[in-house]
Amino acid sequence: DAKTTQPPSMDCAEGRAANLPCNHSTISGNEYVYWYRQIHSQGPQYIIHGLKNNETNEMASLIITEDRKSSTLILPHATLRDTAVYYCIVRGSSNTGKLIFGQGTTLQVKP
Amino acid sequence: SAVISQKPSRDICQRGTSLTIQCQVDSQVTMMFWYRQQPGQSLTLIATANQGSEATYESGFVIDKFPISRPNLTFSTLTVSNMSPEDSSIYLCSVDLGNYGYTFGSGTRLTVV
């Protein structure tokens, strides 16, 4: 599975959009981009995933560049409860594609 | 999404002993996964558990230290054997829901003294 690179930490003001970047320059054609987050002392929570088209759900939007070498997770109106570690993971489409976590980005939402 | 019950939620154990962690899922799933999260670190995959076959271990993890059982499609156990303080971590099980990604249990916080 392709490796990902994320900034170790970011701050965001409450109510503003949080834009979390991820580089995955070695991604291959059948690999998806997944985003998870882990709020302190809890298990990771699935947020969103995509292949090449932009995706949106009730939690977030995922913007994938045309060359698929990078993506951005957008939390449109960050709240204090969005403070967490956010993981960008690239995973193959087969059932044996494992979920391998990098170090993630610690997002601190400030009042 | 699936609901995962993981027990115990936390434990304090003496070095040299073993602890078995249970993971129960409310639906049948093909693959279950066990992760370790050491203090201040990210998650590391220990092994993949398929029903009816031996678990597949990641590099650095061995069956003698982390034996896994998968007796049916809704249940798995992970044993941490002959524990040392270095095994103090959060252990998490997860299942693959296909298009909905993985769901994780709430974890077992293990402290070895």
Short mmCIF file of C-alpha atoms in Angstrom, two decimals:
data_model
loop_
_atom_site.label_atom_id
_atom_site.label_comp_id
_atom_site.label_asym_id
_atom_site.label_seq_id
_atom_site.Cartn_x
_atom_site.Cartn_y
_atom_site.Cartn_z
CA ASP A 1 0.00 0.00 0.00
CA ALA A 2 1.18 3.52 -0.82
CA LYS A 3 2.62 5.68 1.94
CA THR A 4 1.11 8.98 2.94
CA THR A 5 2.60 12.19 4.30
CA GLN A 6 0.68 14.51 6.60
CA PRO A 7 1.69 17.54 8.67
CA PRO A 8 2.10 16.49 12.30
CA SER A 9 -0.18 19.18 13.68
CA MET A 10 -2.60 21.95 12.71
CA ASP A 11 -4.75 24.51 14.48
CA CYS A 12 -8.17 25.73 13.42
CA ALA A 13 -10.54 28.31 14.88
CA GLU A 14 -13.92 27.05 15.98
CA GLY A 15 -16.55 27.61 13.29
CA ARG A 16 -14.01 27.88 10.50
CA ALA A 17 -13.24 25.27 7.89
CA ALA A 18 -10.44 22.87 8.70
CA ASN A 19 -8.44 21.78 5.65
CA LEU A 20 -6.20 18.79 6.28
CA PRO A 21 -3.74 17.94 3.50
CA CYS A 22 -2.29 14.56 2.59
CA ASN A 23 0.33 13.59 0.04
CA HIS A 24 0.23 10.13 -1.53
CA SER A 25 2.44 10.50 -4.57
CA THR A 26 2.97 6.74 -5.05
CA ILE A 27 -0.72 5.84 -5.07
CA SER A 28 -1.68 3.31 -7.72
CA GLY A 29 -4.78 3.22 -9.88
CA ASN A 30 -6.85 0.84 -7.76
CA GLU A 31 -6.03 2.33 -4.37
CA TYR A 32 -8.55 4.37 -2.41
CA VAL A 33 -7.87 7.27 -0.07
CA TYR A 34 -9.45 6.79 3.36
CA TRP A 35 -9.69 9.25 6.23
CA TYR A 36 -10.14 8.28 9.85
CA ARG A 37 -9.92 10.21 13.06
CA GLN A 38 -9.15 9.22 16.61
CA ILE A 39 -10.49 11.27 19.44
CA HIS A 40 -8.49 10.86 22.60
CA SER A 41 -8.82 7.43 24.22
CA GLN A 42 -11.31 6.16 21.65
CA GLY A 43 -11.03 3.77 18.70
CA PRO A 44 -10.53 5.33 15.26
CA GLN A 45 -13.67 6.52 13.48
CA TYR A 46 -14.23 6.26 9.74
CA ILE A 47 -14.84 9.64 8.08
CA ILE A 48 -14.84 9.31 4.32
CA HIS A 49 -13.09 7.66 1.41
CA GLY A 50 -12.71 8.17 -2.34
CA LEU A 51 -11.01 6.89 -5.46
CA LYS A 52 -10.72 9.85 -7.82
CA ASN A 53 -13.88 11.91 -7.59
CA ASN A 54 -14.52 14.39 -4.82
CA GLU A 55 -16.75 13.01 -2.10
CA THR A 56 -19.00 14.59 0.52
CA ASN A 57 -20.93 13.16 3.42
CA GLU A 58 -22.46 14.49 6.61
CA MET A 59 -19.09 14.69 8.31
CA ALA A 60 -16.70 16.05 5.71
CA SER A 61 -15.65 16.58 2.12
CA LEU A 62 -12.75 14.88 0.39
CA ILE A 63 -11.01 16.66 -2.45
CA ILE A 64 -8.63 14.51 -4.54
CA THR A 65 -6.36 16.15 -7.08
CA GLU A 66 -6.67 15.13 -10.70
CA ASP A 67 -3.34 13.28 -10.65
CA ARG A 68 -4.45 11.62 -7.36
CA LYS A 69 -1.12 12.37 -5.73
CA SER A 70 -2.66 14.41 -2.95
CA SER A 71 -5.95 15.04 -1.22
CA THR A 72 -7.54 17.37 1.30
CA LEU A 73 -10.07 16.56 3.98
CA ILE A 74 -12.37 19.47 4.70
CA LEU A 75 -14.36 19.85 7.90
CA PRO A 76 -16.63 22.74 6.87
CA HIS A 77 -17.42 24.17 10.32
CA ALA A 78 -14.99 22.81 12.88
CA THR A 79 -16.15 22.45 16.47
CA LEU A 80 -14.20 21.75 19.63
CA ARG A 81 -15.35 18.12 19.38
CA ASP A 82 -13.43 17.80 16.10
CA THR A 83 -10.14 18.01 18.01
CA ALA A 84 -8.52 14.67 17.19
CA VAL A 85 -5.75 12.91 15.29
CA TYR A 86 -6.69 12.59 11.62
CA TYR A 87 -5.25 9.76 9.57
CA CYS A 88 -5.02 9.67 5.79
CA ILE A 89 -4.61 6.09 4.55
CA VAL A 90 -4.24 4.62 1.10
CA ARG A 91 -5.67 1.16 0.71
CA GLY A 92 -6.10 -1.31 -2.12
CA SER A 93 -9.55 -2.24 -3.32
CA SER A 94 -9.19 -5.97 -2.67
CA ASN A 95 -10.58 -7.60 0.43
CA THR A 96 -7.05 -8.25 1.62
CA GLY A 97 -6.13 -4.57 1.47
CA LYS A 98 -4.90 -3.79 4.95
CA LEU A 99 -5.43 -0.52 6.77
CA ILE A 100 -1.97 0.75 7.67
CA PHE A 101 -1.85 3.86 9.84
CA GLY A 102 0.79 6.58 9.57
CA GLN A 103 1.41 9.21 12.21
CA GLY A 104 -1.53 11.40 11.24
CA THR A 105 -2.25 15.07 11.85
CA THR A 106 -3.23 16.31 15.28
CA LEU A 107 -5.94 18.92 14.72
CA GLN A 108 -6.54 21.31 17.57
CA VAL A 109 -9.74 23.31 17.25
CA LYS A 110 -9.53 26.46 19.36
CA PRO A 111 -12.36 28.64 20.64
CA SER B 1 -22.34 -0.03 10.63
CA ALA B 2 -21.34 -2.94 12.86
CA VAL B 3 -21.19 -2.71 16.64
CA ILE B 4 -18.06 -4.15 18.26
CA SER B 5 -17.88 -5.08 21.93
CA GLN B 6 -14.38 -5.46 23.29
CA LYS B 7 -13.57 -6.81 26.73
CA PRO B 8 -11.97 -6.02 29.08
CA SER B 9 -11.86 -2.26 28.59
CA ARG B 10 -8.78 -2.02 30.76
CA ASP B 11 -6.62 -4.19 32.96
CA ILE B 12 -3.50 -4.04 35.07
CA CYS B 13 -1.45 -7.23 34.90
CA GLN B 14 1.67 -8.63 36.48
CA ARG B 15 4.66 -9.25 34.26
CA GLY B 16 4.99 -12.83 33.11
CA THR B 17 1.24 -13.42 33.01
CA SER B 18 -1.10 -13.54 30.01
CA LEU B 19 -4.26 -11.63 29.15
CA THR B 20 -6.94 -12.65 26.67
CA ILE B 21 -8.92 -9.88 24.99
CA GLN B 22 -12.30 -10.65 23.49
CA CYS B 23 -13.92 -9.01 20.48
CA GLN B 24 -17.58 -9.62 19.64
CA VAL B 25 -19.23 -8.23 16.49
CA ASP B 26 -22.98 -7.93 16.01
CA SER B 27 -22.84 -9.18 12.43
CA GLN B 28 -20.90 -11.81 10.52
CA VAL B 29 -17.65 -10.58 9.03
CA THR B 30 -14.98 -12.36 7.06
CA MET B 31 -11.92 -10.64 8.40
CA MET B 32 -11.13 -9.23 11.82
CA PHE B 33 -8.02 -7.23 12.60
CA TRP B 34 -6.02 -6.67 15.76
CA TYR B 35 -4.04 -3.49 16.35
CA ARG B 36 -1.72 -2.23 19.05
CA GLN B 37 -1.31 1.42 19.97
CA GLN B 38 1.64 2.15 22.21
CA PRO B 39 1.57 5.30 24.32
CA GLY B 40 1.71 8.42 22.16
CA GLN B 41 2.01 6.40 18.97
CA SER B 42 -0.13 5.54 15.98
CA LEU B 43 -1.84 2.19 15.46
CA THR B 44 0.19 -0.83 14.37
CA LEU B 45 -1.46 -3.83 12.78
CA ILE B 46 -0.67 -7.04 14.66
CA ALA B 47 -2.52 -9.61 12.60
CA THR B 48 -5.48 -10.45 10.43
CA ALA B 49 -7.84 -13.15 11.69
CA ASN B 50 -9.93 -15.15 9.23
CA GLN B 51 -12.46 -17.68 10.36
CA GLY B 52 -11.33 -21.23 9.78
CA SER B 53 -7.68 -20.49 9.12
CA GLU B 54 -4.54 -19.42 10.91
CA ALA B 55 -4.14 -15.74 11.59
CA THR B 56 -1.72 -13.81 9.39
CA TYR B 57 0.83 -11.87 11.42
CA GLU B 58 2.61 -8.67 10.45
CA SER B 59 6.35 -8.30 10.59
CA GLY B 60 7.54 -8.10 14.19
CA PHE B 61 4.61 -10.02 15.65
CA VAL B 62 4.61 -13.77 16.28
CA ILE B 63 1.97 -16.31 17.17
CA ASP B 64 3.70 -17.44 20.36
CA LYS B 65 3.48 -13.94 21.79
CA PHE B 66 0.07 -12.97 20.37
CA PRO B 67 -2.01 -16.11 19.76
CA ILE B 68 -5.34 -15.38 18.09
CA SER B 69 -8.49 -17.43 17.90
CA ARG B 70 -11.34 -16.97 15.42
CA PRO B 71 -13.89 -19.67 16.18
CA ASN B 72 -16.76 -18.11 14.18
CA LEU B 73 -17.68 -15.13 12.02
CA THR B 74 -18.63 -12.87 14.93
CA PHE B 75 -15.94 -13.48 17.54
CA SER B 76 -12.18 -13.36 18.01
CA THR B 77 -9.70 -13.31 20.87
CA LEU B 78 -6.17 -11.96 21.14
CA THR B 79 -3.91 -13.20 23.92
CA VAL B 80 -0.91 -11.18 25.04
CA SER B 81 1.43 -13.80 26.47
CA ASN B 82 4.25 -13.63 28.99
CA MET B 83 3.72 -9.92 29.39
CA SER B 84 6.38 -7.34 30.08
CA PRO B 85 6.02 -3.59 30.73
CA GLU B 86 6.76 -3.01 27.03
CA ASP B 87 3.42 -4.63 26.22
CA SER B 88 1.58 -1.80 27.95
CA SER B 89 -0.59 -0.44 25.14
CA ILE B 90 -4.11 -0.08 23.88
CA TYR B 91 -5.19 -3.13 21.90
CA LEU B 92 -8.00 -2.68 19.39
CA CYS B 93 -9.97 -5.02 17.20
CA SER B 94 -11.61 -3.93 14.00
CA VAL B 95 -13.67 -5.33 11.16
CA ASP B 96 -13.80 -4.50 7.48
CA LEU B 97 -17.23 -3.37 6.34
CA GLY B 98 -16.25 -3.08 2.69
CA ASN B 99 -17.43 0.22 1.24
CA TYR B 100 -17.97 1.68 4.70
CA GLY B 101 -14.41 1.23 5.87
CA TYR B 102 -13.28 -0.34 9.08
CA THR B 103 -15.13 -0.17 12.37
CA PHE B 104 -13.08 -0.28 15.54
CA GLY B 105 -13.80 -1.45 19.03
CA SER B 106 -13.27 0.92 21.93
CA GLY B 107 -10.01 -0.78 22.83
CA THR B 108 -8.42 -2.53 25.79
CA ARG B 109 -6.02 -0.41 27.79
CA LEU B 110 -3.38 -2.75 29.20
CA THR B 111 -0.86 -1.80 31.85
CA VAL B 112 1.82 -4.31 32.78
CA VAL B 113 3.54 -3.80 36.12
#
